PDB file of C-alpha atoms in Angstrom:
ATOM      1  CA  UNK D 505     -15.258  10.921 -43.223  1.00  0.00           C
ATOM      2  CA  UNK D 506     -16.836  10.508 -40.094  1.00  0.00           C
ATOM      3  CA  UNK D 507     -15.705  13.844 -38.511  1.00  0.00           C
ATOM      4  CA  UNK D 508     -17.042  15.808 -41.949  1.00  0.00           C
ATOM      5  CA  UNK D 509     -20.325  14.042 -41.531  1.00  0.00           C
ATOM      6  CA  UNK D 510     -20.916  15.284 -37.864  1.00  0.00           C
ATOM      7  CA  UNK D 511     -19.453  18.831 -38.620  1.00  0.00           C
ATOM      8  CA  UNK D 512     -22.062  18.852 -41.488  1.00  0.00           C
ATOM      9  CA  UNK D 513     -24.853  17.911 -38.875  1.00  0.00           C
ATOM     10  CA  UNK D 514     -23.686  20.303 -36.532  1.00  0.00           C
ATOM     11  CA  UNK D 515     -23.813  23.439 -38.781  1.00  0.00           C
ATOM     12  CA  UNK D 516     -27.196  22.499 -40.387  1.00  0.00           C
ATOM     13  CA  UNK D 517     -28.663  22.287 -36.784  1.00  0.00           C
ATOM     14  CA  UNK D 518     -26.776  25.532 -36.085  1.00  0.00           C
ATOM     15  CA  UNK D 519     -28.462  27.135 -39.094  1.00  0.00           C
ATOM     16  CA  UNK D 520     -32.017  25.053 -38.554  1.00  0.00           C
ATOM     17  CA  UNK D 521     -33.776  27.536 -36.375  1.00  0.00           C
ATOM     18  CA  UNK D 522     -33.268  30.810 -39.055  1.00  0.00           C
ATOM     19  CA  UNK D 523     -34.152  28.168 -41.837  1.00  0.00           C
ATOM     20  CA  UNK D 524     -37.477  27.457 -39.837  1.00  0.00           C
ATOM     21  CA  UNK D 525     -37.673  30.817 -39.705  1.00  0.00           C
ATOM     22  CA  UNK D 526     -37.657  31.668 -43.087  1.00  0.00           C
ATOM     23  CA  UNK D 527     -39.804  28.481 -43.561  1.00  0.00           C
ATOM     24  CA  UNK D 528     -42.725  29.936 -41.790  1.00  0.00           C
ATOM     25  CA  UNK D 529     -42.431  33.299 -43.308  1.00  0.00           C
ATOM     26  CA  UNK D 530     -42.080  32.050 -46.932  1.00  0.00           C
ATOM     27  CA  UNK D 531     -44.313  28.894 -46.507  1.00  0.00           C
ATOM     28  CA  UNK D 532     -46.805  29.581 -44.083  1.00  0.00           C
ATOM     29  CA  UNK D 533     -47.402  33.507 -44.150  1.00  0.00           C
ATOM     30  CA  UNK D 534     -46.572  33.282 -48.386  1.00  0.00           C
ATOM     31  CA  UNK D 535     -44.009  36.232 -47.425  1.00  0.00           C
ATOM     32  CA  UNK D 536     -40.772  36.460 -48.461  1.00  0.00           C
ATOM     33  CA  UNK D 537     -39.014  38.090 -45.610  1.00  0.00           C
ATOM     34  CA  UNK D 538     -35.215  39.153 -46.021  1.00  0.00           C
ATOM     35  CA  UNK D 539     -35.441  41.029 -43.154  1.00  0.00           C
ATOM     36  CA  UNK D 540     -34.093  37.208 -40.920  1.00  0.00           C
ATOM     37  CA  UNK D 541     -30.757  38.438 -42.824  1.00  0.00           C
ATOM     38  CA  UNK D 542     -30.746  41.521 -40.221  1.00  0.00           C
ATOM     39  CA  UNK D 543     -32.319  39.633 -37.613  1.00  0.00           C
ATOM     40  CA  UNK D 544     -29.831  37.023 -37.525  1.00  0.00           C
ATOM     41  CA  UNK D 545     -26.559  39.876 -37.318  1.00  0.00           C
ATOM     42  CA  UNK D 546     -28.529  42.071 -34.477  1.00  0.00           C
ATOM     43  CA  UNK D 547     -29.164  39.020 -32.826  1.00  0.00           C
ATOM     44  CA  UNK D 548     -25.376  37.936 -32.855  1.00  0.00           C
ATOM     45  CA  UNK D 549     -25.001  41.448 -31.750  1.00  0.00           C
ATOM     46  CA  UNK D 550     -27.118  42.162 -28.553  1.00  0.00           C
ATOM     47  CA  UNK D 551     -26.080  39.093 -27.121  1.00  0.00           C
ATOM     48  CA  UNK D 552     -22.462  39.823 -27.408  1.00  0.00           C
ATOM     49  CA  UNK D 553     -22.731  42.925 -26.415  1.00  0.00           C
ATOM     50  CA  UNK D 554     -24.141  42.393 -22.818  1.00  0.00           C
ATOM     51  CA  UNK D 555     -21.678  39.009 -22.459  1.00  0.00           C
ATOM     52  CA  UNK D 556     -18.924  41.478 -22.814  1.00  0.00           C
ATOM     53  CA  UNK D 557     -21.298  43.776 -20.164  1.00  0.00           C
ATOM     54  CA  UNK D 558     -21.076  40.608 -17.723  1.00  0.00           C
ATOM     55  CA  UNK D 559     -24.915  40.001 -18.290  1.00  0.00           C
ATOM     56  CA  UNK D 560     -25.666  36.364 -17.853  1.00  0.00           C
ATOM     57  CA  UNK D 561     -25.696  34.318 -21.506  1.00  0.00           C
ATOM     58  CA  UNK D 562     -29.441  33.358 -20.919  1.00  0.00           C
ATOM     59  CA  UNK D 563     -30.398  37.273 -20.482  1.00  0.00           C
ATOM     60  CA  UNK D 564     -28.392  38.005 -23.233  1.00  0.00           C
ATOM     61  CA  UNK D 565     -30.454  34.953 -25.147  1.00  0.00           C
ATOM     62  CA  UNK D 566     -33.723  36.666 -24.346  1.00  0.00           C
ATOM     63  CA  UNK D 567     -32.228  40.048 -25.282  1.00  0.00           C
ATOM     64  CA  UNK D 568     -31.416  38.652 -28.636  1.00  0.00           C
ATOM     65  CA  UNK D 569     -34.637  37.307 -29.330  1.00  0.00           C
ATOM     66  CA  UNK D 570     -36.920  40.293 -28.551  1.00  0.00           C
ATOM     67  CA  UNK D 571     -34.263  42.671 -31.002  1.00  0.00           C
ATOM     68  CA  UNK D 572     -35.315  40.502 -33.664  1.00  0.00           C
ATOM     69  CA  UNK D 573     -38.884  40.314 -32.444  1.00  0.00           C
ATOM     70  CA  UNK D 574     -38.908  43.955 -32.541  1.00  0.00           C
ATOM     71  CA  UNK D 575     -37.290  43.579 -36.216  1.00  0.00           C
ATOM     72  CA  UNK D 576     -40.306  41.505 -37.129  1.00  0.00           C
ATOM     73  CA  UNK D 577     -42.839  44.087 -35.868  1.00  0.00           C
ATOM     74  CA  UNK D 578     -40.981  46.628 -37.673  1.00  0.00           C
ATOM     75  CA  UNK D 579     -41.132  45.006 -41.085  1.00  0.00           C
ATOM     76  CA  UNK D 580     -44.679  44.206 -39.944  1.00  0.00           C
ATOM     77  CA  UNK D 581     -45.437  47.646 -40.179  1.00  0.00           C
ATOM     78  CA  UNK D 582     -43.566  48.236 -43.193  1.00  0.00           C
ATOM     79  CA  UNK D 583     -46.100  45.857 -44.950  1.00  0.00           C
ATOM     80  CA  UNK D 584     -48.953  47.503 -42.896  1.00  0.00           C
ATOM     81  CA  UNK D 585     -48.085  51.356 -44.677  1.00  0.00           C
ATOM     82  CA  UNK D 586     -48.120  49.082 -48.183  1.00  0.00           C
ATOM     83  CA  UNK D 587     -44.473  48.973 -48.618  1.00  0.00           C
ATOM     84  CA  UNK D 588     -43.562  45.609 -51.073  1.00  0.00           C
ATOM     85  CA  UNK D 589     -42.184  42.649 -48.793  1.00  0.00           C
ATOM     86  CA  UNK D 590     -38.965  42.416 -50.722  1.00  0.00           C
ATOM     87  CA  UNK D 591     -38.483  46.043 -50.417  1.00  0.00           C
ATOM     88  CA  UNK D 592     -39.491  45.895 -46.513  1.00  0.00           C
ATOM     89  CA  UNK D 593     -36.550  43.248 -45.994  1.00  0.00           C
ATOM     90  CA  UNK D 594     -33.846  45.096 -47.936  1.00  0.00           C
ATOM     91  CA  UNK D 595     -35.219  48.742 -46.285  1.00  0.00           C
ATOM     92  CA  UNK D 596     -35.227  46.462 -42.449  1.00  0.00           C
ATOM     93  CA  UNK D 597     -31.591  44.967 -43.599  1.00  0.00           C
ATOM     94  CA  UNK D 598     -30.420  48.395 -44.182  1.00  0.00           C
ATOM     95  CA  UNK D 599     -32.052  50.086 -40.684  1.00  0.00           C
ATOM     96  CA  UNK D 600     -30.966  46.616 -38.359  1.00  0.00           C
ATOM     97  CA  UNK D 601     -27.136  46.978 -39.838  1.00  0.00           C
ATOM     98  CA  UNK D 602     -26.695  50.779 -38.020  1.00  0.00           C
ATOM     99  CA  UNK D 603     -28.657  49.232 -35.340  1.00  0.00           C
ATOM    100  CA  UNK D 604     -26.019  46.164 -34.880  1.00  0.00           C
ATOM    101  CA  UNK D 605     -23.307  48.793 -34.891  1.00  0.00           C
ATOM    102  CA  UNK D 606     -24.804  51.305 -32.829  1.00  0.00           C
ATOM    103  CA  UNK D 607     -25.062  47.825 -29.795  1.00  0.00           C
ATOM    104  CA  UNK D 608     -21.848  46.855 -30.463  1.00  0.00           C
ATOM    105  CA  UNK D 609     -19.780  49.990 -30.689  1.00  0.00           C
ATOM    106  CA  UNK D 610     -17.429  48.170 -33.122  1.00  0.00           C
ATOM    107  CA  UNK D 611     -17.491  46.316 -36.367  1.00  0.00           C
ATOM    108  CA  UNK D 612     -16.886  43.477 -34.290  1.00  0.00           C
ATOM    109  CA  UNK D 613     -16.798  41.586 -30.385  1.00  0.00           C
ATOM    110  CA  UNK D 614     -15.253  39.066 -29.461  1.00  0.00           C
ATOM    111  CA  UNK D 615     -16.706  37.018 -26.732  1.00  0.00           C
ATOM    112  CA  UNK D 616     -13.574  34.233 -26.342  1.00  0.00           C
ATOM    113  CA  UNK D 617     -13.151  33.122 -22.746  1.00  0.00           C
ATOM    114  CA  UNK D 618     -16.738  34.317 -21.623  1.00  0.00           C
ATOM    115  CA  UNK D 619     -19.280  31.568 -20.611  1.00  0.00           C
ATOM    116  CA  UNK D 620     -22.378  30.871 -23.074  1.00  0.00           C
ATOM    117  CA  UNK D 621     -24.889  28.662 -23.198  1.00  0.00           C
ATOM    118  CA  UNK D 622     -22.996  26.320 -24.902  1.00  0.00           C
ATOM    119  CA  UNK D 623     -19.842  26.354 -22.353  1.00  0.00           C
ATOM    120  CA  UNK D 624     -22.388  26.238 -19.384  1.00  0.00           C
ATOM    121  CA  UNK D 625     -24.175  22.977 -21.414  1.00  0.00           C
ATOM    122  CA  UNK D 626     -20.730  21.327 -21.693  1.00  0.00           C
ATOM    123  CA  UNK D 627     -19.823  21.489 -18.328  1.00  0.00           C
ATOM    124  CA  UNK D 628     -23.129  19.602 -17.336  1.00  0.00           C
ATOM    125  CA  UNK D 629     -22.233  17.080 -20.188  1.00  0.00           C
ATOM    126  CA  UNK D 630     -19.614  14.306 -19.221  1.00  0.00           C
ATOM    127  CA  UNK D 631     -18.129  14.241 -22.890  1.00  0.00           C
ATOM    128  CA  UNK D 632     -15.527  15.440 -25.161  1.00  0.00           C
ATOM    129  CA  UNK D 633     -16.051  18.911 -26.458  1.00  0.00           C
ATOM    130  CA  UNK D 634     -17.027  18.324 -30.079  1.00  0.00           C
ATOM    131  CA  UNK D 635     -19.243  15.427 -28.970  1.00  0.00           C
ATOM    132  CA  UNK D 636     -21.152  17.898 -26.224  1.00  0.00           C
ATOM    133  CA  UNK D 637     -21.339  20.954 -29.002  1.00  0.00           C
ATOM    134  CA  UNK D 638     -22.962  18.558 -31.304  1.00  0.00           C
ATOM    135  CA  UNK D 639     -25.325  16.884 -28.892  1.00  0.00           C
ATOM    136  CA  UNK D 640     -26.444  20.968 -27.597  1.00  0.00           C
ATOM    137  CA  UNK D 641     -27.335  22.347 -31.440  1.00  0.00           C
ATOM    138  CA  UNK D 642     -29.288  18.524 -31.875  1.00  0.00           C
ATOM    139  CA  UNK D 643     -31.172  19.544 -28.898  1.00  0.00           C
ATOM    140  CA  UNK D 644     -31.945  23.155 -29.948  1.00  0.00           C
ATOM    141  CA  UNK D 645     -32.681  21.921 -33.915  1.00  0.00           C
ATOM    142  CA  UNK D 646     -35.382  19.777 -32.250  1.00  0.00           C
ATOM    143  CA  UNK D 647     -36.537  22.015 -29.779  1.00  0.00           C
ATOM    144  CA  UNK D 648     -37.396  24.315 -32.477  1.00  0.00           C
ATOM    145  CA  UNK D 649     -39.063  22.011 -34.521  1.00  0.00           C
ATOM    146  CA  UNK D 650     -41.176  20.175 -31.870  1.00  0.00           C
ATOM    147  CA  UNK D 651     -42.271  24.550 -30.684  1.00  0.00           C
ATOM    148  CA  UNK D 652     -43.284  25.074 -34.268  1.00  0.00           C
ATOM    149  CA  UNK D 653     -45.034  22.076 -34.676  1.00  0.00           C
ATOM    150  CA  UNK D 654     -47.083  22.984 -31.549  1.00  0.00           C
ATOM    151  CA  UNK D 655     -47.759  26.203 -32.911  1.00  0.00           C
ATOM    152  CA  UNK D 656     -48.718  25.113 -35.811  1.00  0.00           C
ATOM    153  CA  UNK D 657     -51.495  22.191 -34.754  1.00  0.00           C
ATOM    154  CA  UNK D 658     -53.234  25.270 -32.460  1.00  0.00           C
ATOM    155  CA  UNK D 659     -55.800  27.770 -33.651  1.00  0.00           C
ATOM    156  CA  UNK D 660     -53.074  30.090 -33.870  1.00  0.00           C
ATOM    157  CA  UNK D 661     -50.969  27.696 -36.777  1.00  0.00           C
ATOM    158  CA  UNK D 662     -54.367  27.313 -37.919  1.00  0.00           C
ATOM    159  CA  UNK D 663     -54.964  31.517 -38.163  1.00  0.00           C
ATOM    160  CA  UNK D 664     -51.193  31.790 -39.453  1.00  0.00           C
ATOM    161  CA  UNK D 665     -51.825  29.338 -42.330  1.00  0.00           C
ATOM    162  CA  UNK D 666     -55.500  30.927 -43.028  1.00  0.00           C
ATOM    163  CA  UNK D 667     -53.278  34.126 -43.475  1.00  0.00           C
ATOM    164  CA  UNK D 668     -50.969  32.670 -46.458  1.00  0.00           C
ATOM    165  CA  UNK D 669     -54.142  31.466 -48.259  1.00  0.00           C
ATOM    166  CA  UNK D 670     -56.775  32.904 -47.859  1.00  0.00           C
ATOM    167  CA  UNK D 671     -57.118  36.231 -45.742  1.00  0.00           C
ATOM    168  CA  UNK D 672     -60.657  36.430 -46.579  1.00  0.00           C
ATOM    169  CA  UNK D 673     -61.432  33.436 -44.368  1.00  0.00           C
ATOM    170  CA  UNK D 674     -59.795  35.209 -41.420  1.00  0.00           C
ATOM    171  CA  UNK D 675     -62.133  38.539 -41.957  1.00  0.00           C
ATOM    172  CA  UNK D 676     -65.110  36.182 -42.282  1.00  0.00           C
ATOM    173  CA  UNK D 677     -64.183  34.980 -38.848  1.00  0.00           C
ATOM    174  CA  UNK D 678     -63.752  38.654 -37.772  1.00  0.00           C
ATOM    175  CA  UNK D 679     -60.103  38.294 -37.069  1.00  0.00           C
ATOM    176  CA  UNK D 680     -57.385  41.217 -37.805  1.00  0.00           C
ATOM    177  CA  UNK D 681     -55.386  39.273 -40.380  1.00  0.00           C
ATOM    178  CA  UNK D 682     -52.635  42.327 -40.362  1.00  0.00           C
ATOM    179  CA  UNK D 683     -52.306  41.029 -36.346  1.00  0.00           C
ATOM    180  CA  UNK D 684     -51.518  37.421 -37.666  1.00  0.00           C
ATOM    181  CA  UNK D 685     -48.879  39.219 -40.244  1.00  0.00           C
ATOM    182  CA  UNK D 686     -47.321  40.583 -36.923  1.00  0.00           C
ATOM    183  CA  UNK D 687     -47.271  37.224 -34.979  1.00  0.00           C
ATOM    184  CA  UNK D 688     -45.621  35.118 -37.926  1.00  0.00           C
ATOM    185  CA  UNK D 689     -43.211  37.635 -38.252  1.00  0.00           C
ATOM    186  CA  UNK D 690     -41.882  38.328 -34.615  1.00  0.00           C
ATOM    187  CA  UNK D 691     -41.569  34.453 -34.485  1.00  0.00           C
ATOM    188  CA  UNK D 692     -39.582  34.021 -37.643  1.00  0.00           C
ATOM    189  CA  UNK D 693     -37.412  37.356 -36.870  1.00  0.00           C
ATOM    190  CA  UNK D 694     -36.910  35.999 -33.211  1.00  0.00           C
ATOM    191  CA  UNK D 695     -36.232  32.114 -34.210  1.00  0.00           C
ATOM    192  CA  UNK D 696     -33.358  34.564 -36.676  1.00  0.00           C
ATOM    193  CA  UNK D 697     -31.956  36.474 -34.172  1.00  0.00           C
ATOM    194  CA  UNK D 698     -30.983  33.517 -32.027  1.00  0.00           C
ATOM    195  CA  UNK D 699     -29.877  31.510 -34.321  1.00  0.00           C
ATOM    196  CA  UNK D 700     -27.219  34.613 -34.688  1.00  0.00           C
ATOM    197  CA  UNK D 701     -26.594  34.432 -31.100  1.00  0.00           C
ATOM    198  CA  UNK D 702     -25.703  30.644 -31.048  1.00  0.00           C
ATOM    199  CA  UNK D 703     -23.604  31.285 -34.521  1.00  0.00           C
ATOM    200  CA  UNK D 704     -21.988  33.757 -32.186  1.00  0.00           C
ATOM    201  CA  UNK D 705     -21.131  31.688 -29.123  1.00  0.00           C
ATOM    202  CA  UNK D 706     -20.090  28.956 -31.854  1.00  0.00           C
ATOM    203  CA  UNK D 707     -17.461  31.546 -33.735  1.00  0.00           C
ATOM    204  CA  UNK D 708     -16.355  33.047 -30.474  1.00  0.00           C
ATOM    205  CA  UNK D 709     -17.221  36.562 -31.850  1.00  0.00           C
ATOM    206  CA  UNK D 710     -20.079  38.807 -33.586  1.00  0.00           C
ATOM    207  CA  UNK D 711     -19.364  40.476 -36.962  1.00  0.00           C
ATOM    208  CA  UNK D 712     -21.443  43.011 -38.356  1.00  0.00           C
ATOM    209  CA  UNK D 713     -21.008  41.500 -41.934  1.00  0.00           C
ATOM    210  CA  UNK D 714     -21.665  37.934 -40.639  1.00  0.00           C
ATOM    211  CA  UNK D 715     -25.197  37.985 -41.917  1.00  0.00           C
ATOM    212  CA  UNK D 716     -24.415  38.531 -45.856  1.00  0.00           C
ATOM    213  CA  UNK D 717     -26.497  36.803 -47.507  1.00  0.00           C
ATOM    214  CA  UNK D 718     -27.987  34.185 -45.159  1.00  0.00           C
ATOM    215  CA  UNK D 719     -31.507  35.392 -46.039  1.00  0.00           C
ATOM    216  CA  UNK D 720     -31.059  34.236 -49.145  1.00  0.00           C
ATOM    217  CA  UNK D 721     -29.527  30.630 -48.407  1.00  0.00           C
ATOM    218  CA  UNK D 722     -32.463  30.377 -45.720  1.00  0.00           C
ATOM    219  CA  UNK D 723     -34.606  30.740 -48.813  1.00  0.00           C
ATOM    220  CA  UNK D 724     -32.682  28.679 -51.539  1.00  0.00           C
ATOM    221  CA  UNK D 725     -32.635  25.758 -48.819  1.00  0.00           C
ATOM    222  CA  UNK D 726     -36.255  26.128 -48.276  1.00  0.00           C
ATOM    223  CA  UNK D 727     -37.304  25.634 -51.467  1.00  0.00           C
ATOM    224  CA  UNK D 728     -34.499  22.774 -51.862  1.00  0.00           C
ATOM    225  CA  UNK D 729     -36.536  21.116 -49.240  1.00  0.00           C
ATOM    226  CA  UNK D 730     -40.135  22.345 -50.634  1.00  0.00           C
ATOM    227  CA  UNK D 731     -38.719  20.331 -54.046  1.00  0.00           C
ATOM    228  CA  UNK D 732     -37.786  17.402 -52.039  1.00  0.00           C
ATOM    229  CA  UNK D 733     -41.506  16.877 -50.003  1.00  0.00           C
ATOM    230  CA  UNK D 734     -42.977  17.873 -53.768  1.00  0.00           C
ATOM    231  CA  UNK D 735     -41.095  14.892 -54.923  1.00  0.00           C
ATOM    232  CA  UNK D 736     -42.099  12.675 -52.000  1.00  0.00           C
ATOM    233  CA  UNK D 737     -45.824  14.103 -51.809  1.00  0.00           C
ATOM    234  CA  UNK D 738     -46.640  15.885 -54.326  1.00  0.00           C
ATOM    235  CA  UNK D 739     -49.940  18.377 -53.512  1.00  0.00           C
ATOM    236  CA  UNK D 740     -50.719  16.172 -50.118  1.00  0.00           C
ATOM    237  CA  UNK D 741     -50.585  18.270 -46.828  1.00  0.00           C
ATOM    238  CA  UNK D 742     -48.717  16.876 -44.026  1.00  0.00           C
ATOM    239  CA  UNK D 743     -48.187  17.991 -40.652  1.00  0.00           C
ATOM    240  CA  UNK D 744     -45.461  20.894 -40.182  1.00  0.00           C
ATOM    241  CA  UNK D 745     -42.942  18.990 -38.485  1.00  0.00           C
ATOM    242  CA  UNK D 746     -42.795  16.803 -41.867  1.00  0.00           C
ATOM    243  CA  UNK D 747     -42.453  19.976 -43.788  1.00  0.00           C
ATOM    244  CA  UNK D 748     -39.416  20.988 -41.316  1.00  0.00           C
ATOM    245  CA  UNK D 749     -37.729  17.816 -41.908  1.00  0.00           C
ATOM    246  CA  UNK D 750     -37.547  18.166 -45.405  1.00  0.00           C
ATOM    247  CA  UNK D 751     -36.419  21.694 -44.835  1.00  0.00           C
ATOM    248  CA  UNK D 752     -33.430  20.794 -42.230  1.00  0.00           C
ATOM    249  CA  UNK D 753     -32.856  18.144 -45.684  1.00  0.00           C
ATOM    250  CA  UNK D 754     -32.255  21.045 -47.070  1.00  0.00           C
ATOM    251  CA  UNK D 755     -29.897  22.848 -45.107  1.00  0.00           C
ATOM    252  CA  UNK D 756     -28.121  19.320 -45.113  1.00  0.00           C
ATOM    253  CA  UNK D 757     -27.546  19.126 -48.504  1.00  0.00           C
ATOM    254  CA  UNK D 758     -26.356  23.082 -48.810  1.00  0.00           C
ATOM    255  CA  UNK D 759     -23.813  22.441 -46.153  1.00  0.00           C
ATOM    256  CA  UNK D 760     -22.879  19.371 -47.823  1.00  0.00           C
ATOM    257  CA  UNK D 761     -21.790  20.840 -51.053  1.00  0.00           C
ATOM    258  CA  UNK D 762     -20.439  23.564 -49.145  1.00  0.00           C
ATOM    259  CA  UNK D 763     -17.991  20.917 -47.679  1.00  0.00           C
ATOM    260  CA  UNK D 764     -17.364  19.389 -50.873  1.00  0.00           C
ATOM    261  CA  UNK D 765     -16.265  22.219 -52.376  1.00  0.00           C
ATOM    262  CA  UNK D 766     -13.786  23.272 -49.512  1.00  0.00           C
ATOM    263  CA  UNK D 767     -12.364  19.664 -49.703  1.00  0.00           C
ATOM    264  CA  UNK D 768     -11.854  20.342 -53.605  1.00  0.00           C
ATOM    265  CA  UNK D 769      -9.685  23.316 -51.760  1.00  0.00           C
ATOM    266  CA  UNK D 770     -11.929  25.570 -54.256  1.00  0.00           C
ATOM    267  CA  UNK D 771     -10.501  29.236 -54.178  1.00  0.00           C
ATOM    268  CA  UNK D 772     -12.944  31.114 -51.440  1.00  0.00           C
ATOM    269  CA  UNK D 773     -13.153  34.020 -54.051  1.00  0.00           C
ATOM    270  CA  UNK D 774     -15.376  31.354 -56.204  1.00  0.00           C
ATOM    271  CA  UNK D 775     -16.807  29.483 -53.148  1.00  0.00           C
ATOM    272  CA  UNK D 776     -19.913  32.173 -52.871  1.00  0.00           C
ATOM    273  CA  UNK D 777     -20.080  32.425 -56.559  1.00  0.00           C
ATOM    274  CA  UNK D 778     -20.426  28.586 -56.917  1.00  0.00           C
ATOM    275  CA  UNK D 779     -23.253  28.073 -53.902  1.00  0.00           C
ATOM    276  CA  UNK D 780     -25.061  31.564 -55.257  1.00  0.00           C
ATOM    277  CA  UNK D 781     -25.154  29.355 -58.995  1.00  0.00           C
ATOM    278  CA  UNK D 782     -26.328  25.818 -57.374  1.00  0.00           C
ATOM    279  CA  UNK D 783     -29.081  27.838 -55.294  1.00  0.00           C
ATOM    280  CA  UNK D 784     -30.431  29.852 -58.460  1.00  0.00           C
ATOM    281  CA  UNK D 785     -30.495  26.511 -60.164  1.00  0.00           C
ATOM    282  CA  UNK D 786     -32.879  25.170 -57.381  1.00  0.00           C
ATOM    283  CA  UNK D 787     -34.596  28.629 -57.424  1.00  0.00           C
ATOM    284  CA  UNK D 788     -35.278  28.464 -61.322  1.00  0.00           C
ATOM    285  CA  UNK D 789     -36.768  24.891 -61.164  1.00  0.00           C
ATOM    286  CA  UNK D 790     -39.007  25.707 -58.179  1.00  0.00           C
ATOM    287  CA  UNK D 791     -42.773  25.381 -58.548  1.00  0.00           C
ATOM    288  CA  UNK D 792     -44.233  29.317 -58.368  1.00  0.00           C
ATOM    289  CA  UNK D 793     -46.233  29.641 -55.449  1.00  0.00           C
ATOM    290  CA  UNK D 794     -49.978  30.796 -56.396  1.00  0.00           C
ATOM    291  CA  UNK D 795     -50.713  32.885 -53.179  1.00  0.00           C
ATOM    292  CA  UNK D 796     -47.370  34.288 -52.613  1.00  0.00           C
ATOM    293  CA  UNK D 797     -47.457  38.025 -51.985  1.00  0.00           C
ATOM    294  CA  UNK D 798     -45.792  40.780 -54.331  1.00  0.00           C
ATOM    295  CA  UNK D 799     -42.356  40.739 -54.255  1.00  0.00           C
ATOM    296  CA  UNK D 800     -42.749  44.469 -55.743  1.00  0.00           C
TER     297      UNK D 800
END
């Protein structure tokens, strides 16, 4: 029991930053981006890539983060030249995955034996393995939320949110709101992408299929935790952090079923099928959000 309860911790703090990604894209901006999906696999990808070129794991970290930067700004632009934002994340999805193959060379690298961030965090840590691994993604999960929640109380969380409701406020001011588009979504693409290079160093390998359909989770668990601060709050506006707490709730419960259903020793054929279900459920119940952009 005890073990399942920390491996469930563990993942949703793997899977935290590209859920506070989608978060700010979906919640903040009113956008939502697919293009994290990509994001996260290129991600995975660059920073494999130049471990297996002997490039230090931190380099390959920042490496990671501008690709999905860069992913951002491209879907950015996508928006700019009036493409639909759903459309813009499937058309990114399908550009980033002959980008990811095009870094690695391969389908797949495996990065067993090299030294990470996470190896290079253990051996500063005097604990067991699992125990070290667990304390490392805590760390990151909160480092993430304690950045956004800085972001978020300056005039630039104040611009990004301005964006999502009401654009017109942010011409009044005589701001570009289409360079507010670009910020929120280099951040979100970015927090993505290394999220998909820790869920790289964690696996031991990057896959260029290891992405399907995490855009979509990041979404479902969102709104999971959207439902659960509705419950709690109703209306009210809280700080973001509380927002992100209720999200990482979320991602807690979606990793928790998960584990359920692999204790059941469900068939994996279903296992998708099953999740894809218990998300639509929470998907079909959600409130509509008034200000959120076309999908189409």
């Amino acid at each position: 029991m005890g073990n399942s309860i920390i491996q469930i911790i563990m993942q949703s703090c793997i899977f935290f930053p590209l859920v506070s990604a989608v978060s700010l894209s979906f919640n903040i901006l009113k956008i939502p981006d697919l293009t994290v999906e990509g994001s996260f696999v290129i991600g995975a990808a660059v920073f494999a890539r130049l471990l297996t070129e002997n490039y230090d794991p931190f380099v390959g970290m920042a490496a990671a983060c501008m690709a999905g930067a860069l992913a951002g700004t491209m879907t950015s632009f996508m928006h700019r030249c009036n493409v639909a934002p759903l459309i813009s994340g499937v058309l990114a999805i399908f550009i980033l995955s002959s980008a990811t193959l095009i870094v690695m060379g391969r389908p797949n690298i495996s990065i067993l034996g090299k030294d990470t961030i996470i190896t290079i965090f253990q051996g500063f840590m005097p604990l067991q393995e699992k125990a070290s691994k667990t304390l490392f993604f805590i760390i990151v999960a909160a480092t993430t939320m304690t950045f956004l929640s800085v972001m978020m109380s300056s005039r630039i969380g104040l611009f990004l949110r301005a964006f999502g409701d009401n654009k017109q406020f942010l011409l009044r001011l005589g701001k570009d709101a289409e360079m507010y588009r670009i910020i929120g979504l280099v951040i979100s693409n970015a927090l993505a992408a290394m999220c998909g290079a820790l869920t790289a160093q964690v696996n031991g390998y990057a896959d260029s299929a290891m992405g399907l359909g995490v855009g979509l989770i990041g979404i479902g668990t969102v709104i999971i935790g959207n439902q659960l601060y509705g419950a709690a709050f109703g209306d009210e506006k809280k700080p973001h952090h509380v927002m992100l707490m209720f999200c990482f709730a979320g991602v807690v419960i979606y990793f928790t079923a998960m584990n359920f259903f692999i204790k059941l020793q469900l068939n994996p054929i279903y296992l998708k099928m099953i999740m894809g279900v218990t998300l639509a459920s929470f998907l079909m119940t959600a409130k509509p959000e008034k200000h959120m952009e076309g999908a189409l």
